[in-house]
Coordinates of C-alpha atoms in Angstrom, one line a residue:
Chain A
X1 CA -136.6 84.8 -64.7
X2 CA -139.2 86.7 -62.5
X3 CA -137.9 87.2 -59.2
X4 CA -139.3 85.1 -56.4
X5 CA -139.9 88.5 -54.2
X6 CA -141.4 90.3 -57.2
X7 CA -144.0 87.7 -56.9
X8 CA -144.5 87.8 -53.5
X9 CA -144.9 91.5 -53.6
X10 CA -147.3 91.2 -56.2
X11 CA -149.7 89.1 -54.5
X12 CA -149.0 91.3 -51.1
X13 CA -150.4 94.1 -53.4
X14 CA -153.5 91.9 -54.0
X15 CA -153.8 91.5 -50.1
X16 CA -152.6 88.0 -49.6
X17 CA -151.6 87.1 -46.3
X18 CA -149.5 84.3 -47.4
X19 CA -147.3 86.4 -49.1
X20 CA -146.8 89.2 -46.4
X21 CA -145.8 85.9 -44.0
X22 CA -143.3 84.9 -46.5
X23 CA -141.9 88.3 -47.0
X24 CA -141.5 88.6 -43.2
X25 CA -140.0 85.6 -42.3
X26 CA -137.2 86.3 -44.9
X27 CA -136.5 89.9 -44.5
X28 CA -137.4 90.6 -40.8
X29 CA -134.2 88.9 -39.3
X30 CA -131.8 90.6 -41.9
X31 CA -133.3 93.8 -41.7
X32 CA -133.2 93.7 -37.8
X33 CA -129.8 93.0 -37.5
X34 CA -128.7 95.6 -39.9
X35 CA -130.9 98.2 -37.5
X36 CA -129.1 96.5 -34.4
X37 CA -125.4 96.9 -36.2
X38 CA -126.6 100.3 -37.3
X39 CA -127.7 102.0 -34.0
X40 CA -126.3 99.7 -31.6
X41 CA -129.4 99.4 -29.2
X42 CA -131.8 96.5 -29.5
X43 CA -134.8 98.8 -28.7
X44 CA -134.3 101.3 -31.7
X45 CA -133.7 98.4 -33.8
X46 CA -137.0 96.9 -32.6
X47 CA -138.9 100.0 -33.3
X48 CA -137.4 100.8 -36.6
X49 CA -138.1 97.4 -37.9
X50 CA -141.6 97.9 -37.2
X51 CA -141.8 101.1 -38.8
X52 CA -140.4 99.3 -41.9
X53 CA -142.9 96.4 -42.2
X54 CA -145.9 99.4 -41.3
X55 CA -144.4 101.3 -44.2
X56 CA -144.1 98.3 -46.6
X57 CA -148.1 98.0 -46.2
X58 CA -148.7 101.4 -46.6
X59 CA -146.5 102.0 -49.8
X60 CA -146.8 98.5 -51.6
X61 CA -149.1 100.0 -54.1
X62 CA -146.5 102.1 -55.1
X63 CA -144.0 99.6 -55.6
X64 CA -143.3 99.0 -59.5
X65 CA -141.3 96.0 -60.6
X66 CA -140.0 97.6 -63.7
X67 CA -138.2 100.0 -61.8
X68 CA -136.0 97.2 -59.4
X69 CA -136.5 94.4 -57.5
X70 CA -138.7 94.2 -54.4
X71 CA -135.3 93.1 -52.2
X72 CA -133.9 96.4 -53.2
X73 CA -137.0 98.3 -52.6
X74 CA -137.7 97.2 -48.9
X75 CA -133.8 97.6 -48.1
X76 CA -133.9 101.2 -49.5
X77 CA -137.3 101.7 -47.0
X78 CA -135.0 100.4 -44.2
X79 CA -131.8 102.7 -45.0
X80 CA -133.9 105.4 -45.4
X81 CA -135.4 104.8 -42.0
X82 CA -132.2 104.8 -40.2
X83 CA -131.3 108.0 -42.1
X84 CA -134.6 109.8 -40.8
X85 CA -133.6 108.3 -37.0
X86 CA -130.1 109.8 -37.3
X87 CA -131.5 113.2 -38.9
X88 CA -134.1 113.2 -36.3
X89 CA -131.5 112.5 -33.2
X90 CA -128.3 114.5 -34.4
X91 CA -127.0 113.2 -31.3
X92 CA -127.3 110.0 -29.4
X93 CA -129.1 110.7 -25.9
X94 CA -127.4 109.8 -23.0
X95 CA -130.2 107.4 -22.0
X96 CA -129.5 105.5 -25.2
X97 CA -125.8 105.2 -24.3
X98 CA -126.6 103.9 -20.9
X99 CA -128.8 101.4 -22.3
X100 CA -126.4 100.3 -25.1
X101 CA -123.6 100.1 -22.3
X102 CA -126.2 98.1 -20.3
X103 CA -127.1 95.6 -22.9
X104 CA -123.4 95.2 -24.1
X105 CA -122.2 94.4 -20.4
X106 CA -125.1 92.2 -19.8
X107 CA -124.1 90.3 -22.7
X108 CA -120.4 90.2 -22.0
X109 CA -121.2 88.9 -18.3
X110 CA -123.5 86.3 -19.6
X111 CA -122.2 82.9 -21.0
X112 CA -119.2 83.7 -22.8
X113 CA -115.8 83.0 -21.2
X114 CA -113.5 85.9 -20.2
X115 CA -111.3 85.8 -23.6
X116 CA -114.0 85.8 -25.7
X117 CA -116.3 88.6 -24.0
X118 CA -112.8 90.7 -24.2
X119 CA -112.8 90.4 -28.0
X120 CA -116.5 90.6 -28.2
X121 CA -115.9 93.9 -26.7
X122 CA -113.2 94.8 -29.5
X123 CA -115.4 93.9 -32.1
X124 CA -118.6 95.8 -30.8
X125 CA -116.3 98.6 -30.6
X126 CA -115.1 98.1 -34.0
X127 CA -118.6 97.7 -35.5
X128 CA -119.2 101.3 -34.2
X129 CA -116.0 102.8 -36.3
X130 CA -117.2 101.2 -39.4
X131 CA -118.6 103.1 -42.2
X132 CA -122.2 103.3 -42.8
X133 CA -121.7 100.7 -45.8
X134 CA -119.5 98.5 -44.0
X135 CA -121.8 98.1 -41.4
X136 CA -124.4 97.2 -43.8
X137 CA -122.0 94.5 -45.3
X138 CA -121.1 93.4 -41.7
X139 CA -124.7 92.9 -41.0
X140 CA -125.9 91.4 -44.4
X141 CA -122.4 89.2 -45.1
X142 CA -121.2 88.1 -41.5
X143 CA -124.8 88.1 -39.5
X144 CA -127.4 87.3 -42.2
X145 CA -124.9 84.9 -44.3
X146 CA -126.4 86.1 -47.6
X147 CA -124.6 85.6 -50.6
X148 CA -122.8 88.3 -52.9
X149 CA -125.6 88.1 -55.4
X150 CA -128.3 88.6 -52.7
X151 CA -126.5 91.3 -51.4
X152 CA -126.0 92.8 -55.0
X153 CA -129.7 92.9 -55.5
X154 CA -130.7 94.5 -52.0
X155 CA -128.1 97.1 -52.0
X156 CA -127.6 98.0 -55.5
X157 CA -123.9 97.6 -55.3
X158 CA -122.0 95.3 -57.8
X159 CA -120.5 91.9 -56.6
X160 CA -116.8 92.8 -57.5
X161 CA -117.4 96.2 -55.1
X162 CA -119.0 94.0 -52.6
X163 CA -116.0 91.7 -52.6
X164 CA -113.7 94.5 -51.9
X165 CA -115.8 96.1 -49.2
X166 CA -116.0 92.4 -47.1
X167 CA -112.3 92.2 -47.7
X168 CA -111.9 95.4 -45.8
X169 CA -114.0 94.4 -42.9
X170 CA -112.3 91.0 -42.7
X171 CA -109.3 92.9 -42.7
X172 CA -110.4 94.9 -39.9
X173 CA -111.8 92.4 -37.8
X174 CA -108.9 89.9 -38.5
X175 CA -106.4 92.7 -37.0
X176 CA -108.2 92.3 -33.8
X177 CA -107.4 88.4 -33.5
X178 CA -104.0 89.1 -34.7
X179 CA -103.0 91.6 -32.4
X180 CA -103.5 89.1 -29.4
X181 CA -100.8 87.0 -30.9
Chain B
X1 CA -100.0 75.7 -36.9
X2 CA -101.9 75.2 -33.2
X3 CA -101.6 79.2 -33.4
X4 CA -103.7 79.2 -36.4
X5 CA -106.4 76.6 -35.3
X6 CA -106.6 78.2 -31.7
X7 CA -107.4 81.5 -33.7
X8 CA -110.0 79.9 -35.7
X9 CA -111.5 78.5 -32.9
X10 CA -111.7 82.0 -31.4
X11 CA -113.1 83.6 -34.5
X12 CA -115.6 80.9 -34.6
X13 CA -116.8 81.7 -31.1
X14 CA -116.8 85.1 -31.4
X15 CA -118.8 85.0 -34.7
X16 CA -121.5 82.9 -33.0
X17 CA -121.6 85.2 -29.8
X18 CA -122.1 88.0 -32.1
X19 CA -125.0 86.4 -34.2
X20 CA -126.7 85.6 -30.5
X21 CA -125.8 89.5 -29.7
X22 CA -127.8 90.5 -32.9
X23 CA -130.6 88.2 -33.3
X24 CA -134.0 89.3 -33.1
X25 CA -135.9 87.8 -29.9
X26 CA -138.4 85.0 -31.1
X27 CA -141.3 87.1 -29.1
X28 CA -140.7 90.3 -30.6
X29 CA -140.8 88.5 -34.1
X30 CA -144.1 87.1 -33.6
X31 CA -145.6 90.5 -32.2
X32 CA -144.3 92.5 -34.8
X33 CA -145.2 89.7 -37.5
X34 CA -148.6 89.9 -36.1
X35 CA -149.0 93.6 -36.0
X36 CA -147.7 93.4 -39.9
X37 CA -150.3 90.6 -41.0
X38 CA -152.9 92.3 -39.3
X39 CA -152.5 95.2 -41.3
X40 CA -153.0 92.8 -44.2
X41 CA -155.8 91.1 -43.1
X42 CA -159.0 93.5 -43.6
X43 CA -158.5 92.8 -47.3
X44 CA -157.8 89.2 -46.8
X45 CA -161.3 88.9 -44.8
X46 CA -163.3 90.7 -47.4
X47 CA -161.8 88.5 -49.8
X48 CA -162.7 85.1 -47.7
X49 CA -166.1 86.7 -46.9
X50 CA -166.7 86.6 -50.8
X51 CA -166.1 83.1 -51.2
X52 CA -167.6 81.1 -48.1
X53 CA -166.2 77.9 -49.0
X54 CA -162.4 79.1 -48.3
X55 CA -163.2 80.4 -44.8
X56 CA -163.3 76.5 -43.8
X57 CA -160.3 75.6 -42.2
X58 CA -157.5 73.2 -44.3
X59 CA -158.4 69.9 -42.6
X60 CA -162.0 70.4 -43.1
X61 CA -161.9 71.4 -46.7
X62 CA -159.5 68.2 -47.3
X63 CA -162.1 66.2 -45.3
X64 CA -164.9 67.3 -47.6
X65 CA -163.2 66.9 -50.7
X66 CA -162.1 63.3 -49.7
X67 CA -165.7 62.9 -48.9
X68 CA -167.4 63.9 -51.6
X69 CA -164.5 61.9 -54.0
X70 CA -165.6 58.7 -52.0
X71 CA -169.1 59.5 -52.6
X72 CA -168.4 59.9 -56.3
X73 CA -166.1 56.7 -56.6
X74 CA -168.5 54.6 -54.6
X75 CA -171.8 55.6 -56.8
X76 CA -169.8 55.4 -59.8
X77 CA -168.5 52.0 -59.2
X78 CA -172.2 50.8 -58.1
X79 CA -173.9 52.2 -61.2
X80 CA -170.8 50.4 -63.6
X81 CA -171.3 47.1 -61.3
X82 CA -175.3 47.4 -62.1
X83 CA -175.1 48.3 -65.5
X84 CA -172.3 45.4 -66.4
X85 CA -174.4 42.8 -64.1
X86 CA -171.1 41.8 -62.3
X87 CA -170.8 38.0 -61.3
X88 CA -171.0 37.1 -57.6
X89 CA -167.3 36.5 -57.5
X90 CA -166.7 40.1 -58.6
X91 CA -164.9 42.6 -56.3
X92 CA -167.6 45.0 -57.4
X93 CA -170.5 42.9 -56.5
X94 CA -171.5 44.3 -53.2
X95 CA -171.8 47.5 -55.1
X96 CA -174.1 46.0 -57.6
X97 CA -176.3 44.8 -54.8
X98 CA -176.4 48.5 -53.2
X99 CA -177.1 49.9 -56.7
X100 CA -180.0 47.2 -57.2
X101 CA -181.4 48.2 -53.5
X102 CA -181.5 51.8 -54.6
X103 CA -183.4 51.0 -57.9
X104 CA -185.9 49.0 -55.7
X105 CA -186.3 52.0 -53.6
X106 CA -186.6 54.8 -56.2
X107 CA -188.3 52.8 -59.0
X108 CA -192.2 53.9 -59.3
X109 CA -194.8 51.6 -58.1
X110 CA -195.9 50.1 -61.5
X111 CA -192.2 49.2 -62.4
X112 CA -191.7 47.4 -59.1
X113 CA -192.8 43.8 -60.2
X114 CA -190.9 43.8 -63.5
X115 CA -187.8 45.1 -61.2
X116 CA -188.2 42.2 -59.0
X117 CA -188.6 39.8 -61.6
X118 CA -185.3 41.1 -63.6
X119 CA -183.6 40.8 -59.8
X120 CA -184.7 37.3 -59.4
X121 CA -183.6 36.3 -62.9
X122 CA -180.1 38.2 -62.4
X123 CA -180.2 35.6 -58.7
X124 CA -180.6 32.8 -61.1
X125 CA -178.1 33.3 -63.4
X126 CA -175.5 34.0 -60.3
X127 CA -176.3 30.5 -59.0
X128 CA -176.0 29.1 -62.7
X129 CA -172.7 30.6 -62.8
X130 CA -171.5 29.4 -59.6
X131 CA -172.3 25.9 -60.5
X132 CA -170.7 26.0 -63.4
X133 CA -167.4 27.2 -62.0
X134 CA -168.0 24.2 -59.4
X135 CA -168.3 21.6 -62.2
X136 CA -165.3 23.0 -64.1
X137 CA -163.0 23.0 -61.1
X138 CA -164.0 19.1 -60.0
X139 CA -163.4 17.9 -63.7
X140 CA -160.2 19.9 -64.0
X141 CA -158.3 19.5 -60.8
X142 CA -159.9 16.0 -59.0
X143 CA -158.9 17.6 -55.7
X144 CA -161.4 19.9 -54.4
X145 CA -161.6 21.6 -51.2
X146 CA -164.0 20.7 -48.7
X147 CA -164.3 24.1 -47.4
X148 CA -164.5 25.8 -50.9
X149 CA -167.7 23.6 -52.0
X150 CA -169.1 24.5 -48.4
X151 CA -168.5 28.0 -49.0
X152 CA -170.0 28.0 -52.5
X153 CA -173.1 25.9 -51.1
X154 CA -173.8 28.5 -48.6
X155 CA -173.6 31.3 -51.4
X156 CA -175.9 29.6 -53.7
X157 CA -178.6 29.0 -50.9
X158 CA -178.0 32.7 -49.9
X159 CA -178.9 33.6 -53.7
X160 CA -181.4 31.4 -54.0
X161 CA -183.2 32.5 -50.9
X162 CA -182.8 36.1 -52.3
X163 CA -184.3 35.0 -55.5
X164 CA -187.2 33.2 -54.0
X165 CA -187.8 36.3 -52.0
X166 CA -187.9 38.4 -55.2
X167 CA -190.3 36.0 -57.3
X168 CA -192.6 36.4 -54.0
X169 CA -192.8 39.8 -54.6
X170 CA -193.6 40.0 -58.0
X171 CA -196.2 37.1 -57.3
X172 CA -197.6 39.1 -54.5
X173 CA -198.0 42.2 -57.1
X174 CA -199.6 40.3 -59.6
X175 CA -202.1 39.1 -56.8
X176 CA -202.7 42.6 -55.7
X177 CA -203.6 43.7 -59.1
X178 CA -200.6 46.2 -59.8
X179 CA -199.6 44.8 -62.8
X180 CA -201.4 45.6 -66.0
X181 CA -202.5 42.8 -68.1
X182 CA -199.9 42.9 -70.8
X183 CA -197.1 43.0 -68.4
X184 CA -198.7 40.5 -65.8
X185 CA -198.7 37.8 -69.0
X186 CA -194.9 38.6 -69.8
X187 CA -194.1 38.6 -66.1
X188 CA -196.2 35.1 -65.1
X189 CA -194.4 33.4 -68.2
X190 CA -190.8 35.0 -67.1
X191 CA -191.7 34.1 -63.0
X192 CA -192.8 30.3 -64.2
X193 CA -189.6 29.8 -66.1
X194 CA -187.4 30.9 -62.7
X195 CA -189.3 28.6 -60.6
X196 CA -189.0 25.9 -62.9
X197 CA -185.2 26.4 -63.2
X198 CA -185.0 26.7 -59.2
X199 CA -186.7 23.4 -58.9
X200 CA -184.2 21.5 -61.3
X201 CA -181.8 22.7 -58.9
X202 CA -184.0 22.4 -55.7
X203 CA -183.9 20.2 -52.5
X204 CA -186.8 18.5 -51.1
X205 CA -186.8 21.1 -48.4
X206 CA -188.4 23.9 -50.7
X207 CA -191.0 21.6 -52.5
X208 CA -193.7 23.2 -50.3
X209 CA -192.7 26.7 -51.2
X210 CA -192.8 25.8 -54.9
X211 CA -196.1 24.1 -54.4
X212 CA -197.6 27.4 -53.0
X213 CA -196.0 29.4 -55.3
X214 CA -197.3 27.4 -58.3
X215 CA -200.8 27.5 -56.6
X216 CA -200.6 31.4 -56.4
X217 CA -199.3 31.5 -59.9
X218 CA -202.2 29.5 -61.3
X219 CA -204.7 31.4 -59.5
X220 CA -203.5 34.6 -60.8
X221 CA -201.9 34.0 -64.3
X222 CA -204.1 30.7 -65.3
X223 CA -205.5 32.5 -68.0
X224 CA -202.4 33.5 -70.0
X225 CA -199.7 31.5 -68.7
X226 CA -198.2 29.6 -71.3
X227 CA -198.8 25.7 -72.2
X228 CA -195.1 24.7 -71.5
X229 CA -195.3 26.7 -68.2
X230 CA -197.7 24.6 -66.4
X231 CA -197.3 23.1 -63.0
X232 CA -195.1 20.5 -63.1
X233 CA -195.7 19.3 -59.6
X234 CA -199.2 18.8 -60.8
X235 CA -197.9 16.3 -63.2
X236 CA -196.3 14.1 -60.1

């Protein structure tokens, strides 16, 4: 069976705007959440996401569906972008840290009740401590609600190894809730 | 048990809040989407320029397609109605009249008398059919609705007027010598038959019209009008 996104990629190569629209609508929110989780900053996530989609257009000519799915291809661009970002930055700038903390406190001060806000703060701290692949799973499974099959296509990992990863992340998050009982 | 439920609710709340926290802003998405699509656009616009039809907005495309579709269906129906010479009661009758009007407008001048004669004959046949249907109804059902009869009378009157107009046109064409002698011979015969048929069903009010028509016909067709088609009014 032909992959839906491979067809869209084929049409995008021919310059079809509608194909680009469909691709954007599906991947943009997922990729944004991923960057948001990985970098902890909304601004950085926005910059990285713009780069991914501009690169997608620049490199679409090189996409070869015989070598893999389009989902995996675009996701690889996103992951490489994060790696490049950290390689260039090495250490997180102080201004970024201040911004991240401000965003977090603005959010927590918002409409959440104090108990949920406290729990949220703990989860956000936990996310920072997750490994790269755990953060990836967290954004795709918890935030974007993708199925194991779709995540497998995107990340290139087997479904069984994904289940193990999800179980591990689940355990860490659940621990936070159990500790307070 | 209650602890379990409380924990689940708390988990749900956190999940919801987390999603909000990690969700991209609507404005941001729109802005990036526009940039992304604009980067595809140049290729798209050259593609569009090659096929100007595709430049039209969707609504206009569908409207034009529907319009041409209706024109196609309408002209098809008119040609069909004209070719099969449908009756007055047929739903496509009006299409037939439209097709006839088109034929009159498009016909070459020398063909006009023949065409008008054909149309007069058609009106006469339509009148005959309506009258035959009326007779059938009265004999089979006995109870005839007066409104229906009145309506049929009106239709018959209208058709007969149309027929007389066509006859008048044919006679005028013969008078003005727009018809060749061979054709005039046939036309005179045909027209005199139609007038006679009309007289059979006629009312007294149109006697004058018939007399005028006969006089004009005799003047122009006297030499070759056949013996059986002589003016019956003269015999009175």
